[in-house]
mmCIF file of C-alpha atoms in Angstrom:
data_model
loop_
_atom_site.group_PDB
_atom_site.id
_atom_site.type_symbol
_atom_site.label_atom_id
_atom_site.label_comp_id
_atom_site.label_asym_id
_atom_site.label_seq_id
_atom_site.Cartn_x
_atom_site.Cartn_y
_atom_site.Cartn_z
ATOM 1 C CA UNK A 1 -9.334 23.842 21.348
ATOM 2 C CA UNK A 2 -12.526 25.565 21.931
ATOM 3 C CA UNK A 3 -13.252 27.495 19.035
ATOM 4 C CA UNK A 4 -9.916 29.798 18.602
ATOM 5 C CA UNK A 5 -9.744 30.837 21.944
ATOM 6 C CA UNK A 6 -7.186 28.344 23.009
ATOM 7 C CA UNK A 7 -8.935 26.793 25.969
ATOM 8 C CA UNK A 8 -9.259 23.043 26.095
ATOM 9 C CA UNK A 9 -12.623 21.617 25.530
ATOM 10 C CA UNK A 10 -12.521 19.302 28.144
ATOM 11 C CA UNK A 11 -11.299 21.794 30.599
ATOM 12 C CA UNK A 12 -14.450 23.822 30.196
ATOM 13 C CA UNK A 13 -16.773 20.493 30.867
ATOM 14 C CA UNK A 14 -14.632 19.691 33.476
ATOM 15 C CA UNK A 15 -15.575 23.090 35.060
ATOM 16 C CA UNK A 16 -18.903 22.698 34.027
ATOM 17 C CA UNK A 17 -19.119 19.729 36.420
ATOM 18 C CA UNK A 18 -17.530 21.593 39.078
ATOM 19 C CA UNK A 19 -14.402 19.153 39.052
ATOM 20 C CA UNK A 20 -11.934 21.459 39.012
ATOM 21 C CA UNK A 21 -10.460 23.373 42.093
ATOM 22 C CA UNK A 22 -7.207 25.702 43.092
ATOM 23 C CA UNK A 23 -5.013 26.783 39.901
ATOM 24 C CA UNK A 24 -7.510 25.172 36.871
ATOM 25 C CA UNK A 25 -10.498 26.730 38.178
ATOM 26 C CA UNK A 26 -9.333 30.133 38.728
ATOM 27 C CA UNK A 27 -7.659 29.995 35.013
ATOM 28 C CA UNK A 28 -10.951 29.107 33.307
ATOM 29 C CA UNK A 29 -12.397 31.593 35.568
ATOM 30 C CA UNK A 30 -10.231 34.203 34.010
ATOM 31 C CA UNK A 31 -10.410 33.081 30.897
ATOM 32 C CA UNK A 32 -14.304 33.429 31.016
ATOM 33 C CA UNK A 33 -14.101 36.827 31.463
ATOM 34 C CA UNK A 34 -12.474 37.320 28.395
ATOM 35 C CA UNK A 35 -13.777 34.481 26.005
ATOM 36 C CA UNK A 36 -17.271 35.240 25.088
ATOM 37 C CA UNK A 37 -17.447 32.034 22.891
ATOM 38 C CA UNK A 38 -16.898 30.173 26.033
ATOM 39 C CA UNK A 39 -19.190 32.226 28.093
ATOM 40 C CA UNK A 40 -21.780 31.373 25.503
ATOM 41 C CA UNK A 41 -20.968 27.523 25.568
ATOM 42 C CA UNK A 42 -21.568 27.674 29.147
ATOM 43 C CA UNK A 43 -24.585 30.050 28.912
ATOM 44 C CA UNK A 44 -26.145 26.957 26.412
ATOM 45 C CA UNK A 45 -24.866 24.547 28.525
ATOM 46 C CA UNK A 46 -27.019 25.416 31.529
ATOM 47 C CA UNK A 47 -30.097 26.194 29.251
ATOM 48 C CA UNK A 48 -29.697 22.383 28.413
ATOM 49 C CA UNK A 49 -29.676 21.421 32.114
ATOM 50 C CA UNK A 50 -32.184 23.963 33.069
ATOM 51 C CA UNK A 51 -34.585 22.262 30.281
ATOM 52 C CA UNK A 52 -34.081 18.943 30.807
ATOM 53 C CA UNK A 53 -34.647 19.423 34.522
ATOM 54 C CA UNK A 54 -37.973 20.958 34.136
ATOM 55 C CA UNK A 55 -39.081 18.126 31.589
ATOM 56 C CA UNK A 56 -42.231 16.398 33.008
ATOM 57 C CA UNK A 57 -42.544 12.997 34.155
ATOM 58 C CA UNK A 58 -45.157 11.094 32.105
ATOM 59 C CA UNK A 59 -47.856 9.382 33.791
ATOM 60 C CA UNK A 60 -47.816 6.108 32.644
ATOM 61 C CA UNK A 61 -51.273 4.654 31.435
ATOM 62 C CA UNK A 62 -52.625 2.436 34.018
ATOM 63 C CA UNK A 63 -53.445 -0.134 31.619
ATOM 64 C CA UNK A 64 -49.571 -0.918 31.269
ATOM 65 C CA UNK A 65 -49.495 -1.494 34.741
ATOM 66 C CA UNK A 66 -52.653 -3.877 34.810
ATOM 67 C CA UNK A 67 -51.215 -5.464 32.315
ATOM 68 C CA UNK A 68 -48.207 -6.105 34.005
ATOM 69 C CA UNK A 69 -49.636 -7.493 36.773
ATOM 70 C CA UNK A 70 -51.962 -9.825 35.131
ATOM 71 C CA UNK A 71 -49.106 -11.240 32.899
ATOM 72 C CA UNK A 72 -46.803 -11.646 36.339
ATOM 73 C CA UNK A 73 -48.371 -11.936 39.847
ATOM 74 C CA UNK A 74 -51.851 -12.375 38.811
ATOM 75 C CA UNK A 75 -50.768 -15.438 36.857
ATOM 76 C CA UNK A 76 -48.049 -16.874 39.152
ATOM 77 C CA UNK A 77 -48.582 -15.167 42.484
ATOM 78 C CA UNK A 78 -44.897 -15.781 43.622
ATOM 79 C CA UNK A 79 -41.344 -15.157 41.202
ATOM 80 C CA UNK A 80 -40.706 -18.488 39.430
ATOM 81 C CA UNK A 81 -37.461 -20.118 40.183
ATOM 82 C CA UNK A 82 -34.958 -21.795 37.628
ATOM 83 C CA UNK A 83 -36.786 -24.821 38.563
ATOM 84 C CA UNK A 84 -39.728 -23.635 36.949
ATOM 85 C CA UNK A 85 -38.388 -23.542 33.248
ATOM 86 C CA UNK A 86 -41.525 -25.349 32.439
ATOM 87 C CA UNK A 87 -43.769 -22.658 32.822
ATOM 88 C CA UNK A 88 -41.390 -20.657 31.385
ATOM 89 C CA UNK A 89 -42.585 -17.452 28.774
ATOM 90 C CA UNK A 90 -41.673 -17.343 25.378
ATOM 91 C CA UNK A 91 -42.318 -14.220 23.971
ATOM 92 C CA UNK A 92 -42.595 -13.295 20.305
ATOM 93 C CA UNK A 93 -40.966 -9.583 19.081
ATOM 94 C CA UNK A 94 -44.205 -7.434 19.517
ATOM 95 C CA UNK A 95 -43.082 -5.808 16.100
ATOM 96 C CA UNK A 96 -41.609 -9.136 14.213
ATOM 97 C CA UNK A 97 -44.684 -9.919 12.612
ATOM 98 C CA UNK A 98 -45.954 -6.052 12.148
ATOM 99 C CA UNK A 99 -48.190 -6.656 15.383
ATOM 100 C CA UNK A 100 -47.134 -3.327 17.726
ATOM 101 C CA UNK A 101 -49.011 -4.872 20.545
ATOM 102 C CA UNK A 102 -47.000 -6.660 22.968
ATOM 103 C CA UNK A 103 -49.098 -9.456 23.244
ATOM 104 C CA UNK A 104 -47.011 -12.478 25.032
ATOM 105 C CA UNK A 105 -47.400 -16.184 24.252
ATOM 106 C CA UNK A 106 -47.072 -18.112 27.145
ATOM 107 C CA UNK A 107 -45.748 -21.699 26.033
ATOM 108 C CA UNK A 108 -46.399 -24.127 29.443
ATOM 109 C CA UNK A 109 -44.841 -27.489 28.684
ATOM 110 C CA UNK A 110 -45.540 -30.123 31.043
ATOM 111 C CA UNK A 111 -42.472 -29.602 33.498
ATOM 112 C CA UNK A 112 -42.324 -33.485 34.422
ATOM 113 C CA UNK A 113 -41.865 -34.213 30.441
ATOM 114 C CA UNK A 114 -39.141 -31.462 30.660
ATOM 115 C CA UNK A 115 -37.615 -32.215 33.692
ATOM 116 C CA UNK A 116 -37.931 -35.932 33.891
ATOM 117 C CA UNK A 117 -35.662 -38.639 32.860
ATOM 118 C CA UNK A 118 -36.528 -37.984 29.176
ATOM 119 C CA UNK A 119 -33.569 -36.344 27.141
ATOM 120 C CA UNK A 120 -35.121 -33.313 25.407
ATOM 121 C CA UNK A 121 -33.896 -34.085 21.975
ATOM 122 C CA UNK A 122 -36.102 -37.250 22.398
ATOM 123 C CA UNK A 123 -39.009 -35.253 23.849
ATOM 124 C CA UNK A 124 -41.062 -35.390 20.426
ATOM 125 C CA UNK A 125 -40.106 -39.345 19.601
ATOM 126 C CA UNK A 126 -41.265 -40.040 23.195
ATOM 127 C CA UNK A 127 -44.572 -38.778 23.013
ATOM 128 C CA UNK A 128 -44.960 -40.413 19.858
ATOM 129 C CA UNK A 129 -43.631 -43.591 21.677
ATOM 130 C CA UNK A 130 -46.269 -42.841 24.554
ATOM 131 C CA UNK A 131 -49.235 -42.612 22.478
ATOM 132 C CA UNK A 132 -48.586 -45.665 20.636
ATOM 133 C CA UNK A 133 -47.620 -47.613 23.576
ATOM 134 C CA UNK A 134 -50.830 -46.317 25.242
ATOM 135 C CA UNK A 135 -52.807 -47.692 22.500
ATOM 136 C CA UNK A 136 -50.835 -51.155 22.753
ATOM 137 C CA UNK A 137 -51.489 -51.234 26.465
ATOM 138 C CA UNK A 138 -54.948 -51.195 25.966
ATOM 139 C CA UNK A 139 -54.979 -53.703 23.268
ATOM 140 C CA UNK A 140 -52.624 -56.083 25.241
ATOM 141 C CA UNK A 141 -54.374 -56.017 28.421
ATOM 142 C CA UNK A 142 -57.576 -56.909 26.985
ATOM 143 C CA UNK A 143 -55.908 -59.550 24.859
ATOM 144 C CA UNK A 144 -53.990 -61.249 27.853
ATOM 145 C CA UNK A 145 -57.089 -61.324 29.585
ATOM 146 C CA UNK A 146 -59.151 -63.236 27.164
ATOM 147 C CA UNK A 147 -56.891 -65.059 25.140
ATOM 148 C CA UNK A 148 -53.663 -65.670 27.175
ATOM 149 C CA UNK A 149 -55.362 -65.585 30.547
ATOM 150 C CA UNK A 150 -52.764 -68.295 31.924
ATOM 151 C CA UNK A 151 -49.662 -66.871 29.727
ATOM 152 C CA UNK A 152 -47.182 -66.053 32.304
ATOM 153 C CA UNK A 153 -46.089 -62.404 32.155
ATOM 154 C CA UNK A 154 -42.725 -61.579 30.661
ATOM 155 C CA UNK A 155 -40.529 -60.489 32.748
ATOM 156 C CA UNK A 156 -39.537 -57.949 31.081
ATOM 157 C CA UNK A 157 -39.532 -54.100 32.574
ATOM 158 C CA UNK A 158 -37.844 -50.880 31.551
ATOM 159 C CA UNK A 159 -35.157 -51.442 34.099
ATOM 160 C CA UNK A 160 -34.144 -55.020 32.442
ATOM 161 C CA UNK A 161 -34.414 -52.796 28.995
ATOM 162 C CA UNK A 162 -31.907 -50.766 29.970
ATOM 163 C CA UNK A 163 -29.413 -52.937 31.909
ATOM 164 C CA UNK A 164 -29.496 -54.901 28.564
ATOM 165 C CA UNK A 165 -29.054 -51.846 26.474
ATOM 166 C CA UNK A 166 -29.087 -52.254 22.828
ATOM 167 C CA UNK A 167 -29.453 -56.190 22.609
ATOM 168 C CA UNK A 168 -32.963 -56.127 23.436
ATOM 169 C CA UNK A 169 -33.516 -54.406 20.341
ATOM 170 C CA UNK A 170 -35.714 -51.630 22.105
ATOM 171 C CA UNK A 171 -34.109 -48.290 21.268
ATOM 172 C CA UNK A 172 -33.726 -45.959 23.114
ATOM 173 C CA UNK A 173 -37.160 -43.734 21.609
ATOM 174 C CA UNK A 174 -39.008 -46.702 22.604
ATOM 175 C CA UNK A 175 -37.735 -46.969 26.531
ATOM 176 C CA UNK A 176 -38.634 -43.176 26.356
ATOM 177 C CA UNK A 177 -42.293 -44.278 25.237
ATOM 178 C CA UNK A 178 -42.701 -46.873 27.691
ATOM 179 C CA UNK A 179 -41.674 -44.522 30.571
ATOM 180 C CA UNK A 180 -44.275 -41.678 29.118
ATOM 181 C CA UNK A 181 -46.975 -43.785 28.410
ATOM 182 C CA UNK A 182 -46.674 -45.506 32.167
ATOM 183 C CA UNK A 183 -47.017 -42.108 33.827
ATOM 184 C CA UNK A 184 -49.832 -41.152 31.479
ATOM 185 C CA UNK A 185 -52.062 -44.042 32.359
ATOM 186 C CA UNK A 186 -50.586 -43.649 36.130
ATOM 187 C CA UNK A 187 -49.182 -46.987 36.688
ATOM 188 C CA UNK A 188 -45.423 -47.703 37.815
ATOM 189 C CA UNK A 189 -43.058 -48.121 34.671
ATOM 190 C CA UNK A 190 -42.199 -52.000 35.910
ATOM 191 C CA UNK A 191 -45.566 -53.299 36.060
ATOM 192 C CA UNK A 192 -46.484 -51.250 32.739
ATOM 193 C CA UNK A 193 -43.508 -52.871 30.862
ATOM 194 C CA UNK A 194 -44.533 -56.330 32.259
ATOM 195 C CA UNK A 195 -47.232 -56.659 30.280
ATOM 196 C CA UNK A 196 -44.369 -56.540 26.839
ATOM 197 C CA UNK A 197 -43.620 -59.659 25.532
ATOM 198 C CA UNK A 198 -40.230 -59.709 23.628
ATOM 199 C CA UNK A 199 -42.086 -59.154 20.259
ATOM 200 C CA UNK A 200 -43.657 -56.035 21.232
ATOM 201 C CA UNK A 201 -40.430 -53.656 20.310
ATOM 202 C CA UNK A 202 -40.962 -54.277 16.843
ATOM 203 C CA UNK A 203 -44.996 -53.699 16.874
ATOM 204 C CA UNK A 204 -44.543 -50.448 19.171
ATOM 205 C CA UNK A 205 -41.867 -49.128 16.729
ATOM 206 C CA UNK A 206 -44.299 -49.691 14.005
ATOM 207 C CA UNK A 207 -46.909 -47.781 15.893
ATOM 208 C CA UNK A 208 -44.479 -45.652 16.551
ATOM 209 C CA UNK A 209 -44.115 -44.458 12.948
ATOM 210 C CA UNK A 210 -47.824 -44.680 12.598
ATOM 211 C CA UNK A 211 -48.299 -42.557 15.525
ATOM 212 C CA UNK A 212 -45.465 -39.685 14.275
ATOM 213 C CA UNK A 213 -47.292 -40.075 10.888
ATOM 214 C CA UNK A 214 -50.961 -39.839 11.990
ATOM 215 C CA UNK A 215 -51.163 -37.577 15.305
ATOM 216 C CA UNK A 216 -54.324 -38.959 15.942
ATOM 217 C CA UNK A 217 -53.732 -42.541 16.985
ATOM 218 C CA UNK A 218 -52.150 -44.983 15.333
ATOM 219 C CA UNK A 219 -55.496 -46.733 14.428
ATOM 220 C CA UNK A 220 -54.456 -47.607 10.692
ATOM 221 C CA UNK B 1 -38.765 -10.651 44.708
ATOM 222 C CA UNK B 2 -41.855 -11.355 46.666
ATOM 223 C CA UNK B 3 -45.317 -9.635 45.439
ATOM 224 C CA UNK B 4 -45.366 -6.602 47.892
ATOM 225 C CA UNK B 5 -41.909 -5.886 46.787
ATOM 226 C CA UNK B 6 -42.557 -5.865 43.027
ATOM 227 C CA UNK B 7 -45.941 -3.919 43.105
ATOM 228 C CA UNK B 8 -43.683 -1.390 45.228
ATOM 229 C CA UNK B 9 -41.551 -1.284 42.560
ATOM 230 C CA UNK B 10 -44.080 -0.421 39.903
ATOM 231 C CA UNK B 11 -45.317 2.418 41.790
ATOM 232 C CA UNK B 12 -42.407 3.813 42.250
ATOM 233 C CA UNK B 13 -41.006 3.657 38.750
ATOM 234 C CA UNK B 14 -43.684 3.374 36.640
ATOM 235 C CA UNK B 15 -43.576 7.035 35.431
ATOM 236 C CA UNK B 16 -40.027 7.326 35.390
ATOM 237 C CA UNK B 17 -39.435 4.042 33.257
ATOM 238 C CA UNK B 18 -42.472 5.540 30.987
ATOM 239 C CA UNK B 19 -41.019 8.918 30.455
ATOM 240 C CA UNK B 20 -37.206 7.773 29.678
ATOM 241 C CA UNK B 21 -39.151 5.379 27.054
ATOM 242 C CA UNK B 22 -41.226 7.877 25.844
ATOM 243 C CA UNK B 23 -38.917 10.597 25.224
ATOM 244 C CA UNK B 24 -36.187 8.519 24.147
ATOM 245 C CA UNK B 25 -38.578 6.769 21.772
ATOM 246 C CA UNK B 26 -40.559 9.864 21.463
ATOM 247 C CA UNK B 27 -43.545 7.266 20.636
ATOM 248 C CA UNK B 28 -46.165 6.466 23.175
ATOM 249 C CA UNK B 29 -47.139 2.958 21.737
ATOM 250 C CA UNK B 30 -43.221 1.931 21.979
ATOM 251 C CA UNK B 31 -43.083 3.163 25.390
ATOM 252 C CA UNK B 32 -45.926 1.261 26.651
ATOM 253 C CA UNK B 33 -44.694 -1.666 24.892
ATOM 254 C CA UNK B 34 -41.234 -0.988 26.537
ATOM 255 C CA UNK B 35 -42.447 -0.193 30.081
ATOM 256 C CA UNK B 36 -44.676 -3.340 30.110
ATOM 257 C CA UNK B 37 -41.920 -6.005 29.067
ATOM 258 C CA UNK B 38 -39.029 -3.917 31.541
ATOM 259 C CA UNK B 39 -41.399 -4.947 33.960
ATOM 260 C CA UNK B 40 -42.266 -8.120 33.245
ATOM 261 C CA UNK B 41 -38.844 -9.225 32.729
ATOM 262 C CA UNK B 42 -37.956 -7.638 35.860
ATOM 263 C CA UNK B 43 -40.369 -9.807 37.420
ATOM 264 C CA UNK B 44 -39.462 -12.999 35.638
ATOM 265 C CA UNK B 45 -35.271 -12.727 35.426
ATOM 266 C CA UNK B 46 -34.445 -10.225 37.665
ATOM 267 C CA UNK B 47 -31.495 -12.087 39.855
ATOM 268 C CA UNK B 48 -30.776 -8.995 42.069
ATOM 269 C CA UNK B 49 -32.462 -9.175 45.697
ATOM 270 C CA UNK B 50 -31.261 -5.410 46.789
ATOM 271 C CA UNK B 51 -33.989 -2.898 46.120
ATOM 272 C CA UNK B 52 -30.789 -0.452 44.554
ATOM 273 C CA UNK B 53 -29.670 -3.280 42.236
ATOM 274 C CA UNK B 54 -33.129 -4.200 41.257
ATOM 275 C CA UNK B 55 -33.115 -0.714 40.251
ATOM 276 C CA UNK B 56 -30.185 -0.663 38.258
ATOM 277 C CA UNK B 57 -30.938 -3.793 36.355
ATOM 278 C CA UNK B 58 -34.633 -2.212 35.728
ATOM 279 C CA UNK B 59 -32.805 0.778 33.954
ATOM 280 C CA UNK B 60 -30.751 -1.401 32.211
ATOM 281 C CA UNK B 61 -33.114 -3.393 30.427
ATOM 282 C CA UNK B 62 -35.397 -0.445 29.756
ATOM 283 C CA UNK B 63 -32.127 0.629 27.942
ATOM 284 C CA UNK B 64 -31.762 -2.192 26.025
ATOM 285 C CA UNK B 65 -35.237 -2.631 25.094
ATOM 286 C CA UNK B 66 -35.223 1.134 23.638
ATOM 287 C CA UNK B 67 -32.228 0.381 21.856
ATOM 288 C CA UNK B 68 -34.112 -2.510 20.451
ATOM 289 C CA UNK B 69 -36.684 -0.258 19.638
ATOM 290 C CA UNK B 70 -34.961 2.262 17.790
ATOM 291 C CA UNK B 71 -32.480 -0.382 15.937
ATOM 292 C CA UNK B 72 -35.604 -2.370 14.496
ATOM 293 C CA UNK B 73 -37.654 1.002 13.485
ATOM 294 C CA UNK B 74 -34.843 2.985 12.090
ATOM 295 C CA UNK B 75 -33.252 6.007 13.485
ATOM 296 C CA UNK B 76 -36.031 9.426 12.685
ATOM 297 C CA UNK B 77 -38.482 7.129 10.809
ATOM 298 C CA UNK B 78 -41.307 8.660 12.845
ATOM 299 C CA UNK B 79 -40.004 11.773 14.493
ATOM 300 C CA UNK B 80 -43.559 13.943 13.751
ATOM 301 C CA UNK B 81 -45.282 11.614 15.493
ATOM 302 C CA UNK B 82 -42.378 11.499 18.197
ATOM 303 C CA UNK B 83 -43.080 15.222 18.542
ATOM 304 C CA UNK B 84 -46.258 15.133 18.860
ATOM 305 C CA UNK B 85 -46.224 12.484 21.448
ATOM 306 C CA UNK B 86 -45.256 14.753 24.087
ATOM 307 C CA UNK B 87 -48.078 17.319 24.343
ATOM 308 C CA UNK B 88 -47.261 20.687 24.997
ATOM 309 C CA UNK B 89 -49.426 21.139 28.237
ATOM 310 C CA UNK B 90 -48.035 17.980 29.561
ATOM 311 C CA UNK B 91 -44.512 19.969 28.899
ATOM 312 C CA UNK B 92 -45.469 22.972 30.786
ATOM 313 C CA UNK B 93 -48.066 21.245 33.606
ATOM 314 C CA UNK B 94 -46.058 18.352 34.735
ATOM 315 C CA UNK B 95 -42.788 19.985 34.890
ATOM 316 C CA UNK B 96 -40.567 19.198 37.595
ATOM 317 C CA UNK B 97 -39.198 22.990 37.683
ATOM 318 C CA UNK B 98 -40.359 26.458 38.470
ATOM 319 C CA UNK B 99 -43.648 27.116 36.331
ATOM 320 C CA UNK B 100 -43.329 30.114 33.634
ATOM 321 C CA UNK B 101 -45.151 32.579 32.638
ATOM 322 C CA UNK B 102 -47.129 31.750 29.493
ATOM 323 C CA UNK B 103 -44.254 33.674 27.342
ATOM 324 C CA UNK B 104 -41.442 31.522 28.965
ATOM 325 C CA UNK B 105 -43.494 28.468 28.619
ATOM 326 C CA UNK B 106 -43.785 28.883 24.969
ATOM 327 C CA UNK B 107 -39.981 29.398 24.720
ATOM 328 C CA UNK B 108 -39.591 26.435 27.258
ATOM 329 C CA UNK B 109 -41.729 23.961 24.942
ATOM 330 C CA UNK B 110 -39.411 25.092 22.025
ATOM 331 C CA UNK B 111 -36.689 24.520 23.533
ATOM 332 C CA UNK B 112 -37.482 21.147 25.219
ATOM 333 C CA UNK B 113 -39.065 19.792 21.859
ATOM 334 C CA UNK B 114 -35.720 20.798 20.358
ATOM 335 C CA UNK B 115 -33.705 18.946 22.553
ATOM 336 C CA UNK B 116 -36.340 15.732 22.256
ATOM 337 C CA UNK B 117 -35.834 16.118 18.593
ATOM 338 C CA UNK B 118 -31.414 16.330 19.443
ATOM 339 C CA UNK B 119 -32.341 13.093 21.245
ATOM 340 C CA UNK B 120 -33.804 11.431 18.332
ATOM 341 C CA UNK B 121 -31.361 12.395 15.710
ATOM 342 C CA UNK B 122 -28.117 11.784 17.840
ATOM 343 C CA UNK B 123 -26.987 8.239 17.694
ATOM 344 C CA UNK B 124 -28.529 5.904 19.822
ATOM 345 C CA UNK B 125 -25.896 5.726 22.420
ATOM 346 C CA UNK B 126 -25.403 9.358 22.215
ATOM 347 C CA UNK B 127 -28.930 10.192 23.293
ATOM 348 C CA UNK B 128 -29.281 7.673 25.579
ATOM 349 C CA UNK B 129 -26.020 9.239 27.589
ATOM 350 C CA UNK B 130 -27.583 12.439 27.430
ATOM 351 C CA UNK B 131 -30.723 11.389 28.850
ATOM 352 C CA UNK B 132 -29.268 9.602 31.787
ATOM 353 C CA UNK B 133 -27.025 12.617 32.431
ATOM 354 C CA UNK B 134 -29.450 15.144 31.992
ATOM 355 C CA UNK B 135 -32.896 13.691 32.971
ATOM 356 C CA UNK B 136 -31.894 11.054 35.096
ATOM 357 C CA UNK B 137 -28.990 13.352 36.856
ATOM 358 C CA UNK B 138 -26.664 10.125 37.060
ATOM 359 C CA UNK B 139 -23.335 10.447 37.821
ATOM 360 C CA UNK B 140 -20.718 9.090 35.261
ATOM 361 C CA UNK B 141 -20.078 6.383 37.545
ATOM 362 C CA UNK B 142 -23.458 5.189 38.177
ATOM 363 C CA UNK B 143 -23.525 5.385 34.004
ATOM 364 C CA UNK B 144 -20.399 3.423 33.907
ATOM 365 C CA UNK B 145 -22.028 0.913 35.733
ATOM 366 C CA UNK B 146 -25.376 1.112 34.019
ATOM 367 C CA UNK B 147 -23.886 0.556 30.561
ATOM 368 C CA UNK B 148 -20.879 -1.585 31.756
ATOM 369 C CA UNK B 149 -18.235 0.794 30.820
ATOM 370 C CA UNK B 150 -15.323 2.649 32.418
ATOM 371 C CA UNK B 151 -16.262 5.969 34.285
ATOM 372 C CA UNK B 152 -13.634 7.723 32.389
ATOM 373 C CA UNK B 153 -14.882 6.392 29.028
ATOM 374 C CA UNK B 154 -18.140 7.644 30.044
ATOM 375 C CA UNK B 155 -16.897 10.716 31.446
ATOM 376 C CA UNK B 156 -15.141 11.306 27.766
ATOM 377 C CA UNK B 157 -18.250 10.164 25.789
ATOM 378 C CA UNK B 158 -20.455 12.594 28.093
ATOM 379 C CA UNK B 159 -18.305 15.498 27.612
ATOM 380 C CA UNK B 160 -18.396 14.897 23.970
ATOM 381 C CA UNK B 161 -22.278 14.330 23.536
ATOM 382 C CA UNK B 162 -22.993 17.694 25.044
ATOM 383 C CA UNK B 163 -20.691 19.320 22.951
ATOM 384 C CA UNK B 164 -22.569 17.841 20.149
ATOM 385 C CA UNK B 165 -26.112 18.647 21.678
ATOM 386 C CA UNK B 166 -24.881 22.303 22.357
ATOM 387 C CA UNK B 167 -23.713 22.442 18.686
ATOM 388 C CA UNK B 168 -27.184 20.992 17.378
ATOM 389 C CA UNK B 169 -29.199 23.303 19.459
ATOM 390 C CA UNK B 170 -27.253 26.258 18.356
ATOM 391 C CA UNK B 171 -28.058 25.271 14.316
ATOM 392 C CA UNK B 172 -31.398 24.562 15.422
ATOM 393 C CA UNK B 173 -33.604 26.881 17.510
ATOM 394 C CA UNK B 174 -34.427 29.424 15.929
ATOM 395 C CA UNK B 175 -32.428 33.011 17.174
ATOM 396 C CA UNK B 176 -35.550 34.773 18.829
ATOM 397 C CA UNK B 177 -35.526 31.555 21.076
ATOM 398 C CA UNK B 178 -32.359 31.165 21.680
ATOM 399 C CA UNK B 179 -31.929 34.848 22.998
ATOM 400 C CA UNK B 180 -34.295 34.114 25.656
ATOM 401 C CA UNK B 181 -32.328 34.123 28.621
ATOM 402 C CA UNK B 182 -34.456 30.951 31.184
ATOM 403 C CA UNK B 183 -31.713 29.909 33.255
ATOM 404 C CA UNK B 184 -32.111 31.875 36.621
ATOM 405 C CA UNK B 185 -34.856 34.258 35.545
ATOM 406 C CA UNK B 186 -38.106 32.230 35.909
ATOM 407 C CA UNK B 187 -37.881 32.947 39.982
ATOM 408 C CA UNK B 188 -37.661 36.623 39.389
ATOM 409 C CA UNK B 189 -40.126 36.672 36.802
#
């Protein structure tokens, strides 16, 4: 009830919205002729509408849209697809650290490292293994050329290690390391892995441990 | 979304988005942040391909960002800054309505500032509903689509919010301001 006049407030709102017709509308019109409270309500409502409608549209500073274009079109050229998650934005909350500016932190990742065959949970270990394996590869290539140039290459490949599974003693992280290292030096996985002997996995794992402790490289 | 469409949307919507954020948040810096983030999200994430759907998506993002900002900073914490955010000359000169004479312009400014203050004082959801209803001129079903609510529920909420706003204004406005009839008089003056 609108005040003490007996008219339902919702009926008055419907009247203001122009949703009443016929008998209901005539009833409200009759009521308004007699009720100053409801007339005042309607007057106030019309004023509110009038003032809202008269509010200006504020001009958005050009700097804002410039930043938008720089962050989007200027960077991409085309809209990113879901498959391009590797270059996805990651944004810090602009107020989370007290910094009021909406600076964005773009975390670009190597898309192949994200979408390749390496499970994401192994990515860190894989990179460490890659580093260690690359160092070892250089050592091995040098030693095999100068000291064991006549030795036959062991037929150990990433594929064979994967087929053999845990029996090889080469864990999943290391196998990932092989793959990443092979990519890093731009060689086929099979060619790369063929230089390994059965004794290497232990060495790789030790180097991996060193590499993870000292990201600058397993130099000891 | 291609670049031309995106740039066209920016040009067409930038002032509307900024105005919404500025009036609802009452703070230019926050409004700029929201505007920037909303358009970047539009480019990055909007799944819609049809223009109207993009606009609905954009408005929803703006709305959510504004709610986030207001919740983060707390209600009415920097209201004095908010009122200063909209300069008197902007309220009058940029008006979408008719241009009143100086005396009525003062009255208009006072009333519009009271409305802006009401938007800030009222609960976030209420202020948002009122803005969409009055400033954006959206119909109940459009607000419902935007806020993922039932149209009937939206209608009830808008009715309640309007009554709340009127009560607030009746208590807030100085009698001499409230007494000046503005509606329908300016064209004659």
